[in-house]
Amino acid sequence: MKIVTYNVNGLRPRVSQFGSLLKLLDSLDADIICFQETKLSRQEMRADLARAEGYESFFSCTRTSDKGRTGYSGVATFCRVKSAFSSEEVALPLAAEEGFTGLLEHFSGDVSRRDDSVVEGLEDFSVDELLKVDREGRCIITDHGHFVLFNVYGPRAECDDTERIQFKFNFFKILQRRWDCLLRRGRRVFVVGDLNIAPGAIDRCDAGPEFEKNEFRKWFRSLLMGNGGQFFDVFREKHPERREAYTCWPTNSGAEEFNYGTRIDHILIAGLCFHRDENQGGHSFVSCHVKECDILLQFKRWKPGNTPRWKGGRNVKLEGSDHVPVYMSLVEISNIQPHNTPPLSTRYCPQVYGCQQTLVSMLVKRKSVEEFRCGGSSSFSKENTVLQSCNLLGKRSPHSCSSSSLNLTHEGVFSTPAEAPECSDKESSCNSPCTDINGAKLLASVEEKKQKARHSHWSQLSLKSFFQTSNSDNSSSLFADNKLNQANFSNPCCESNEIIGESGECDAQKEWDLQQSVPMQEENGIDGSQLLENEKNVAIVEWQRIQQLMQNSIPLCKGHKEPCVSRVVKKAGPNLGRQFYVCARAEGPASNPEANCGYFKWTASKLTRKR
């Protein structure tokens, strides 16, 4: 049996990277695959993200509405099985549970009933504390008979964020209580996932003097057998002296290039081995049943041969997660009693299956909205008639607008039954023949012109567009074929105090056409093509001057004498929004001259942030 843990940093981009969920799962080639940081809410779960042929899946999604936590975290466990029913495979769990407090499955909103569903060992915690740690979708538990598997995504907390630090303490404290309760019953416990804790200095690229004093690292080491705990750190048991064995790298500094990362993705095991002879010394589950445990470095975003950052590689987008998978192979794992897929499987999830809507269901749901707007009720057949009438209304000629208005009023769309079936003052033209067809054409032309102008205003402009002469024919042709029947009809493109004359053109428009009709080359006495060429040359020289000025303003790093890159402080504090320069090379160990030299310089001014 093979178990894999992988922080995918978003399940959607990983599925897109591999082409399908099935290809992603098959690339890991494991019986149990545990994903963290899926970044899926329950409403976003679809069959192409949750279901794959030959696999049963179990999800825990974030339920919190806190700012910055929606669509965040999330874990999923995929089990490769041959049969979902009456199966003896260990990979198919006997039971599954979302969260680790026992409240998510039973919580129904009734405060008086919540305490009844709290699992053993967690009675000392309040319901609010338990729900708070479980609402972020950070754990899924599956019982595989021989062992209980915890798929965990540990919270991250900055050193100055006291609220998240306390949350992280509560999270692991409650989680450990659940582990201890199972171990007292004689169960084996497997813990896999991104715990966001590097246990020792050997597991961190830049471990400083204060590294070992971190409270979470002390807690992690207290779990291990060497310090009186009950768990084995399986990777370190198999590779006790291996250095630079990292599973996560910062994405903004290009640290993967020089393998400058940390090991925070773990596989922990607690419990006895399957052998019954207790007189034989040296027996443990790891030594007896774990064949190998290692890091799948082939999933790194940075590949040998990629262009270095300071040679243009910064602009190359690297596909993949900022983590890599960790796997464990087990031996001598026998089958278990026949069992079926647990109810928590996405096989039974209505968000994945059974929620496909038809056109009829969409119209039925819309019925309540229409009733609210109209203040009355109508049958489905009447609403369908109204929709058909609305479609026909756009196809009819202006002469038939009177009958269309009456029909829609009769169906209760534009007026309540208490209203008289007459057009309002704004629609009084519907009762008389629509004779002003030229005026309607004029309004349509003006509106089309406005839309084009608006589109041109917001679209990206090129340098060439600034040197093109405007065409006067386009502005004058708008009113060339439109003559009005009423003398007091105002032109929408004119000012409010200007009235259209008999020719259908306003005075301002005539002046503009007159000015545009004079060729540019006649005004200046220069050939048009020569003038355009001169202006292009001036623009090129000016752009070169701006580029040179920008290059001169960018400092050179002291280590490599290369142009730096600018960054902006995004962390809340007195320097929020302030710009600074750093070395452009990828982050790496100080002993490597090819890595980032550590140059830093503030810019002269602070950027103004948009609100």
Short mmCIF file of N, CA, C and O in Angstrom, two decimals, residues 237-344:
data_model
loop_
_atom_site.label_atom_id
_atom_site.label_comp_id
_atom_site.label_asym_id
_atom_site.label_seq_id
_atom_site.Cartn_x
_atom_site.Cartn_y
_atom_site.Cartn_z
N GLU A 237 12.89 8.92 10.35
CA GLU A 237 13.27 7.57 10.74
C GLU A 237 14.01 6.86 9.61
O GLU A 237 14.93 6.08 9.85
N LYS A 238 13.60 7.12 8.38
CA LYS A 238 14.23 6.49 7.23
C LYS A 238 15.47 7.26 6.75
O LYS A 238 16.38 6.66 6.18
N HIS A 239 15.49 8.57 6.98
CA HIS A 239 16.62 9.40 6.51
C HIS A 239 17.03 10.35 7.64
O HIS A 239 16.80 11.55 7.56
N PRO A 240 17.66 9.84 8.68
CA PRO A 240 17.94 10.67 9.85
C PRO A 240 18.95 11.78 9.60
O PRO A 240 18.91 12.81 10.29
N GLU A 241 19.85 11.64 8.65
CA GLU A 241 20.91 12.62 8.45
C GLU A 241 20.78 13.39 7.14
O GLU A 241 21.66 14.21 6.83
N ARG A 242 19.73 13.16 6.38
CA ARG A 242 19.63 13.82 5.08
C ARG A 242 19.35 15.31 5.26
O ARG A 242 18.42 15.70 5.97
N ARG A 243 20.15 16.13 4.61
CA ARG A 243 19.99 17.58 4.67
C ARG A 243 19.40 18.11 3.35
O ARG A 243 19.43 17.42 2.33
N GLU A 244 18.90 19.31 3.43
CA GLU A 244 18.28 19.97 2.27
C GLU A 244 17.15 19.11 1.69
O GLU A 244 16.95 19.11 0.48
N ALA A 245 16.47 18.40 2.55
CA ALA A 245 15.31 17.60 2.14
C ALA A 245 14.06 18.43 2.42
O ALA A 245 13.45 18.30 3.48
N TYR A 246 13.71 19.28 1.48
CA TYR A 246 12.63 20.24 1.69
C TYR A 246 11.40 19.86 0.87
O TYR A 246 11.51 19.19 -0.18
N THR A 247 10.26 20.32 1.35
CA THR A 247 9.00 20.04 0.65
C THR A 247 8.24 21.30 0.24
O THR A 247 7.22 21.21 -0.44
N CYS A 248 8.73 22.48 0.65
CA CYS A 248 8.03 23.72 0.34
C CYS A 248 9.06 24.83 0.13
O CYS A 248 10.07 24.89 0.85
N TRP A 249 8.78 25.70 -0.86
CA TRP A 249 9.66 26.81 -1.18
C TRP A 249 8.85 28.08 -1.41
O TRP A 249 7.75 28.01 -1.98
N PRO A 250 9.36 29.24 -0.98
CA PRO A 250 8.64 30.50 -1.25
C PRO A 250 8.55 30.74 -2.76
O PRO A 250 9.50 30.50 -3.51
N THR A 251 7.40 31.22 -3.19
CA THR A 251 7.17 31.42 -4.62
C THR A 251 7.66 32.79 -5.10
O THR A 251 8.01 32.94 -6.26
N ASN A 252 7.68 33.79 -4.22
CA ASN A 252 8.00 35.15 -4.67
C ASN A 252 9.50 35.40 -4.79
O ASN A 252 9.92 36.39 -5.38
N SER A 253 10.32 34.52 -4.23
CA SER A 253 11.77 34.75 -4.26
C SER A 253 12.51 33.76 -5.15
O SER A 253 13.74 33.81 -5.23
N GLY A 254 11.79 32.85 -5.81
CA GLY A 254 12.44 31.89 -6.68
C GLY A 254 13.35 30.93 -5.94
O GLY A 254 14.36 30.46 -6.48
N ALA A 255 13.01 30.60 -4.69
CA ALA A 255 13.92 29.81 -3.84
C ALA A 255 14.09 28.38 -4.33
O ALA A 255 15.05 27.71 -3.93
N GLU A 256 13.18 27.88 -5.15
CA GLU A 256 13.31 26.52 -5.66
C GLU A 256 14.57 26.33 -6.49
O GLU A 256 15.12 25.23 -6.56
N GLU A 257 15.03 27.41 -7.11
CA GLU A 257 16.18 27.32 -8.01
C GLU A 257 17.42 26.82 -7.26
O GLU A 257 18.22 26.04 -7.80
N PHE A 258 17.60 27.26 -6.02
CA PHE A 258 18.75 26.85 -5.22
C PHE A 258 18.33 25.96 -4.05
O PHE A 258 19.08 25.81 -3.08
N ASN A 259 17.13 25.37 -4.13
CA ASN A 259 16.62 24.47 -3.10
C ASN A 259 16.71 25.12 -1.71
O ASN A 259 17.24 24.55 -0.76
N TYR A 260 16.14 26.30 -1.60
CA TYR A 260 16.19 27.07 -0.36
C TYR A 260 14.79 27.06 0.24
O TYR A 260 14.00 27.98 0.04
N GLY A 261 14.46 25.97 0.96
CA GLY A 261 13.09 25.81 1.42
C GLY A 261 13.00 25.29 2.83
O GLY A 261 13.87 25.54 3.68
N THR A 262 11.94 24.51 3.10
CA THR A 262 11.67 23.99 4.43
C THR A 262 10.86 22.70 4.30
O THR A 262 10.20 22.46 3.28
N ARG A 263 10.93 21.85 5.34
CA ARG A 263 10.18 20.59 5.34
C ARG A 263 9.04 20.72 6.34
O ARG A 263 9.24 20.62 7.56
N ILE A 264 7.85 20.95 5.82
CA ILE A 264 6.68 21.12 6.68
C ILE A 264 5.57 20.13 6.33
O ILE A 264 4.52 20.14 6.97
N ASP A 265 5.78 19.27 5.34
CA ASP A 265 4.82 18.22 4.97
C ASP A 265 5.31 16.91 5.58
O ASP A 265 6.41 16.46 5.27
N HIS A 266 4.47 16.29 6.41
CA HIS A 266 4.93 15.18 7.23
C HIS A 266 4.01 13.97 7.13
O HIS A 266 2.84 14.08 6.74
N ILE A 267 4.58 12.82 7.54
CA ILE A 267 3.84 11.59 7.76
C ILE A 267 4.24 11.08 9.14
O ILE A 267 5.42 10.73 9.36
N LEU A 268 3.30 11.04 10.06
CA LEU A 268 3.54 10.59 11.43
C LEU A 268 2.74 9.33 11.69
O LEU A 268 1.59 9.20 11.22
N ILE A 269 3.33 8.40 12.44
CA ILE A 269 2.68 7.13 12.75
C ILE A 269 2.83 6.83 14.24
O ILE A 269 3.93 6.99 14.80
N ALA A 270 1.73 6.41 14.86
CA ALA A 270 1.74 5.97 16.26
C ALA A 270 0.95 4.67 16.37
O ALA A 270 -0.10 4.52 15.73
N GLY A 271 1.45 3.74 17.17
CA GLY A 271 0.76 2.46 17.36
C GLY A 271 1.68 1.28 17.15
O GLY A 271 2.79 1.41 16.63
N LEU A 272 1.22 0.11 17.55
CA LEU A 272 2.00 -1.11 17.49
C LEU A 272 1.97 -1.71 16.09
O LEU A 272 1.10 -1.41 15.27
N CYS A 273 2.94 -2.55 15.84
CA CYS A 273 2.98 -3.27 14.56
C CYS A 273 1.99 -4.43 14.61
O CYS A 273 1.37 -4.71 15.64
N PHE A 274 1.86 -5.17 13.50
CA PHE A 274 0.89 -6.25 13.41
C PHE A 274 1.39 -7.56 14.05
O PHE A 274 0.61 -8.49 14.24
N HIS A 275 2.68 -7.63 14.37
CA HIS A 275 3.23 -8.85 14.92
C HIS A 275 2.78 -9.03 16.36
O HIS A 275 2.81 -8.09 17.17
N ARG A 276 2.37 -10.26 16.71
CA ARG A 276 1.83 -10.55 18.03
C ARG A 276 2.91 -10.87 19.06
O ARG A 276 2.68 -10.80 20.25
N ASP A 277 4.10 -11.26 18.60
CA ASP A 277 5.16 -11.66 19.52
C ASP A 277 5.81 -10.41 20.11
O ASP A 277 6.56 -9.71 19.45
N GLU A 278 5.49 -10.11 21.35
CA GLU A 278 6.00 -8.91 21.99
C GLU A 278 7.39 -9.11 22.59
O GLU A 278 8.01 -8.17 23.07
N ASN A 279 7.89 -10.36 22.60
CA ASN A 279 9.21 -10.62 23.20
C ASN A 279 10.35 -10.23 22.27
O ASN A 279 11.48 -10.05 22.71
N GLN A 280 10.04 -10.09 20.98
CA GLN A 280 11.08 -9.71 20.04
C GLN A 280 11.33 -8.21 20.14
O GLN A 280 10.41 -7.41 19.99
N GLY A 281 12.58 -7.86 20.43
CA GLY A 281 12.91 -6.46 20.58
C GLY A 281 13.03 -5.76 19.24
O GLY A 281 13.23 -6.37 18.19
N GLY A 282 12.94 -4.42 19.29
CA GLY A 282 13.09 -3.61 18.10
C GLY A 282 11.89 -3.57 17.20
O GLY A 282 11.99 -3.13 16.05
N HIS A 283 10.76 -4.04 17.69
CA HIS A 283 9.56 -4.03 16.87
C HIS A 283 8.89 -2.66 16.94
O HIS A 283 8.71 -2.09 18.01
N SER A 284 8.50 -2.14 15.81
CA SER A 284 7.68 -0.93 15.71
C SER A 284 6.98 -0.96 14.37
O SER A 284 7.39 -1.70 13.46
N PHE A 285 5.97 -0.18 14.23
CA PHE A 285 5.24 -0.18 12.96
C PHE A 285 6.14 0.30 11.82
O PHE A 285 6.09 -0.23 10.70
N VAL A 286 6.98 1.29 12.10
CA VAL A 286 7.85 1.83 11.06
C VAL A 286 8.88 0.81 10.61
O VAL A 286 9.10 0.60 9.41
N SER A 287 9.51 0.14 11.56
CA SER A 287 10.56 -0.81 11.20
C SER A 287 9.99 -2.08 10.57
O SER A 287 10.65 -2.72 9.75
N CYS A 288 8.76 -2.44 10.94
CA CYS A 288 8.19 -3.70 10.45
C CYS A 288 7.37 -3.54 9.16
O CYS A 288 7.32 -4.46 8.34
N HIS A 289 6.72 -2.39 8.99
CA HIS A 289 5.74 -2.29 7.90
C HIS A 289 5.97 -1.12 6.94
O HIS A 289 5.28 -1.06 5.92
N VAL A 290 6.88 -0.21 7.24
CA VAL A 290 7.15 0.91 6.33
C VAL A 290 8.37 0.54 5.49
O VAL A 290 9.50 0.45 6.01
N LYS A 291 8.13 0.33 4.21
CA LYS A 291 9.22 -0.06 3.32
C LYS A 291 10.09 1.13 2.97
O LYS A 291 11.33 1.06 3.01
N GLU A 292 9.47 2.26 2.61
CA GLU A 292 10.22 3.46 2.26
C GLU A 292 9.34 4.68 2.44
O GLU A 292 8.11 4.60 2.42
N CYS A 293 10.00 5.81 2.60
CA CYS A 293 9.32 7.10 2.70
C CYS A 293 10.25 8.14 2.11
O CYS A 293 11.42 8.24 2.51
N ASP A 294 9.74 8.92 1.16
CA ASP A 294 10.61 9.89 0.50
C ASP A 294 9.79 11.04 -0.08
O ASP A 294 8.55 11.04 -0.02
N ILE A 295 10.51 12.00 -0.67
CA ILE A 295 9.92 13.21 -1.24
C ILE A 295 9.93 13.09 -2.76
O ILE A 295 10.97 12.71 -3.35
N LEU A 296 8.82 13.39 -3.40
CA LEU A 296 8.71 13.30 -4.86
C LEU A 296 9.13 14.64 -5.48
O LEU A 296 8.32 15.50 -5.80
N LEU A 297 10.44 14.79 -5.65
CA LEU A 297 10.98 16.06 -6.14
C LEU A 297 10.66 16.30 -7.61
O LEU A 297 10.84 17.43 -8.10
N GLN A 298 10.22 15.28 -8.33
CA GLN A 298 9.88 15.50 -9.74
C GLN A 298 8.67 16.40 -9.91
O GLN A 298 8.39 16.85 -11.02
N PHE A 299 7.95 16.69 -8.83
CA PHE A 299 6.80 17.58 -8.90
C PHE A 299 7.17 19.04 -8.62
O PHE A 299 6.27 19.87 -8.54
N LYS A 300 8.45 19.33 -8.47
CA LYS A 300 8.87 20.72 -8.24
C LYS A 300 8.54 21.58 -9.46
O LYS A 300 8.61 21.11 -10.60
N ARG A 301 8.20 22.82 -9.20
CA ARG A 301 7.93 23.75 -10.31
C ARG A 301 9.20 24.04 -11.10
O ARG A 301 9.19 24.14 -12.32
N TRP A 302 10.31 24.24 -10.38
CA TRP A 302 11.57 24.54 -11.04
C TRP A 302 12.20 23.25 -11.55
O TRP A 302 12.36 22.29 -10.82
N LYS A 303 12.51 23.23 -12.84
CA LYS A 303 13.11 22.07 -13.46
C LYS A 303 14.53 22.41 -13.92
O LYS A 303 14.80 23.56 -14.30
N PRO A 304 15.45 21.46 -13.90
CA PRO A 304 16.79 21.71 -14.44
C PRO A 304 16.71 22.14 -15.90
O PRO A 304 16.01 21.54 -16.70
N GLY A 305 17.43 23.20 -16.22
CA GLY A 305 17.40 23.74 -17.58
C GLY A 305 16.52 24.96 -17.72
O GLY A 305 16.56 25.62 -18.77
N ASN A 306 15.74 25.29 -16.69
CA ASN A 306 14.94 26.52 -16.74
C ASN A 306 15.83 27.74 -16.73
O ASN A 306 16.93 27.73 -16.16
N THR A 307 15.38 28.81 -17.37
CA THR A 307 16.15 30.05 -17.43
C THR A 307 16.23 30.69 -16.05
O THR A 307 15.21 30.87 -15.38
N PRO A 308 17.44 31.04 -15.58
CA PRO A 308 17.55 31.71 -14.27
C PRO A 308 16.77 33.02 -14.24
O PRO A 308 16.54 33.65 -15.27
N ARG A 309 16.39 33.44 -13.05
CA ARG A 309 15.58 34.64 -12.89
C ARG A 309 16.28 35.88 -13.43
O ARG A 309 15.65 36.73 -14.06
N TRP A 310 17.58 36.02 -13.19
CA TRP A 310 18.28 37.23 -13.63
C TRP A 310 18.63 37.21 -15.12
O TRP A 310 19.17 38.16 -15.63
N LYS A 311 18.27 36.12 -15.82
CA LYS A 311 18.49 36.04 -17.25
C LYS A 311 17.18 35.97 -18.02
O LYS A 311 17.13 35.46 -19.13
N GLY A 312 16.12 36.47 -17.41
CA GLY A 312 14.82 36.50 -18.07
C GLY A 312 13.83 35.48 -17.57
O GLY A 312 12.68 35.46 -17.99
N GLY A 313 14.29 34.58 -16.67
CA GLY A 313 13.39 33.55 -16.17
C GLY A 313 12.29 34.07 -15.28
O GLY A 313 11.32 33.37 -15.00
N ARG A 314 12.42 35.31 -14.80
CA ARG A 314 11.38 35.88 -13.95
C ARG A 314 10.05 35.95 -14.69
O ARG A 314 8.98 35.87 -14.08
N ASN A 315 10.09 36.17 -16.00
CA ASN A 315 8.87 36.31 -16.79
C ASN A 315 8.30 34.96 -17.23
O ASN A 315 7.26 34.93 -17.88
N VAL A 316 8.96 33.87 -16.91
CA VAL A 316 8.49 32.53 -17.28
C VAL A 316 7.61 32.01 -16.15
O VAL A 316 8.05 31.92 -15.00
N LYS A 317 6.37 31.69 -16.47
CA LYS A 317 5.44 31.19 -15.46
C LYS A 317 5.70 29.71 -15.20
O LYS A 317 5.71 28.89 -16.11
N LEU A 318 5.93 29.38 -13.91
CA LEU A 318 6.18 28.00 -13.52
C LEU A 318 4.87 27.37 -13.06
O LEU A 318 4.18 27.91 -12.20
N GLU A 319 4.55 26.22 -13.63
CA GLU A 319 3.32 25.52 -13.27
C GLU A 319 3.57 24.56 -12.12
O GLU A 319 4.60 23.90 -12.07
N GLY A 320 2.61 24.50 -11.22
CA GLY A 320 2.71 23.57 -10.12
C GLY A 320 2.52 24.24 -8.79
O GLY A 320 2.43 25.47 -8.68
N SER A 321 2.48 23.44 -7.75
CA SER A 321 2.32 23.93 -6.39
C SER A 321 3.66 24.35 -5.82
O SER A 321 4.72 23.96 -6.32
N ASP A 322 3.61 25.14 -4.74
CA ASP A 322 4.85 25.50 -4.05
C ASP A 322 5.30 24.39 -3.11
O ASP A 322 6.34 24.53 -2.45
N HIS A 323 4.53 23.31 -3.03
CA HIS A 323 4.90 22.11 -2.27
C HIS A 323 5.15 20.96 -3.22
O HIS A 323 4.77 21.01 -4.40
N VAL A 324 5.76 19.91 -2.70
CA VAL A 324 5.90 18.65 -3.44
C VAL A 324 5.33 17.53 -2.59
O VAL A 324 5.25 17.64 -1.35
N PRO A 325 4.91 16.42 -3.20
CA PRO A 325 4.32 15.32 -2.43
C PRO A 325 5.36 14.56 -1.61
O PRO A 325 6.55 14.53 -1.93
N VAL A 326 4.86 13.94 -0.55
CA VAL A 326 5.65 13.01 0.26
C VAL A 326 4.88 11.69 0.28
O VAL A 326 3.66 11.68 0.46
N TYR A 327 5.60 10.57 0.11
CA TYR A 327 4.90 9.29 0.04
C TYR A 327 5.49 8.30 1.05
O TYR A 327 6.61 8.45 1.53
N MET A 328 4.71 7.27 1.36
CA MET A 328 5.12 6.18 2.24
C MET A 328 4.58 4.86 1.68
O MET A 328 3.39 4.80 1.32
N SER A 329 5.42 3.85 1.59
CA SER A 329 5.03 2.53 1.12
C SER A 329 4.96 1.58 2.29
O SER A 329 5.90 1.50 3.10
N LEU A 330 3.85 0.83 2.40
CA LEU A 330 3.63 -0.11 3.48
C LEU A 330 3.64 -1.54 2.95
O LEU A 330 3.26 -1.79 1.80
N VAL A 331 4.05 -2.47 3.80
CA VAL A 331 4.07 -3.90 3.44
C VAL A 331 3.35 -4.67 4.53
O VAL A 331 3.17 -4.20 5.65
N GLU A 332 2.93 -5.88 4.15
CA GLU A 332 2.24 -6.79 5.06
C GLU A 332 0.95 -6.18 5.61
O GLU A 332 0.66 -6.26 6.81
N ILE A 333 0.19 -5.58 4.72
CA ILE A 333 -1.11 -5.01 5.10
C ILE A 333 -2.19 -5.94 4.55
O ILE A 333 -2.39 -6.01 3.33
N SER A 334 -2.85 -6.66 5.43
CA SER A 334 -3.86 -7.64 5.00
C SER A 334 -5.21 -6.97 4.76
O SER A 334 -5.45 -5.84 5.20
N ASN A 335 -6.08 -7.68 4.05
CA ASN A 335 -7.42 -7.17 3.77
C ASN A 335 -8.25 -7.14 5.05
O ASN A 335 -7.91 -7.78 6.06
N ILE A 336 -9.36 -6.43 4.99
CA ILE A 336 -10.26 -6.31 6.13
C ILE A 336 -11.62 -6.85 5.74
O ILE A 336 -11.83 -7.30 4.60
N GLN A 337 -12.56 -6.79 6.66
CA GLN A 337 -13.91 -7.34 6.43
C GLN A 337 -14.61 -6.59 5.30
O GLN A 337 -14.34 -5.41 5.07
N PRO A 338 -15.51 -7.25 4.57
CA PRO A 338 -16.23 -6.56 3.49
C PRO A 338 -17.03 -5.38 4.02
O PRO A 338 -17.66 -5.45 5.08
N HIS A 339 -17.01 -4.29 3.28
CA HIS A 339 -17.69 -3.07 3.71
C HIS A 339 -18.01 -2.22 2.49
O HIS A 339 -17.48 -2.45 1.40
N ASN A 340 -18.88 -1.24 2.69
CA ASN A 340 -19.30 -0.34 1.62
C ASN A 340 -18.69 1.05 1.82
O ASN A 340 -18.13 1.36 2.88
N THR A 341 -18.84 1.88 0.81
CA THR A 341 -18.33 3.25 0.88
C THR A 341 -19.09 4.04 1.93
O THR A 341 -20.32 4.01 1.96
N PRO A 342 -18.40 4.78 2.81
CA PRO A 342 -19.08 5.58 3.85
C PRO A 342 -19.96 6.68 3.25
O PRO A 342 -19.73 7.14 2.12
N PRO A 343 -20.96 7.12 3.99
CA PRO A 343 -21.89 8.14 3.47
C PRO A 343 -21.24 9.48 3.15
O PRO A 343 -21.80 10.25 2.38
N LEU A 344 -20.07 9.78 3.75
CA LEU A 344 -19.43 11.07 3.51
C LEU A 344 -18.82 11.17 2.11
O LEU A 344 -18.43 12.26 1.68
#
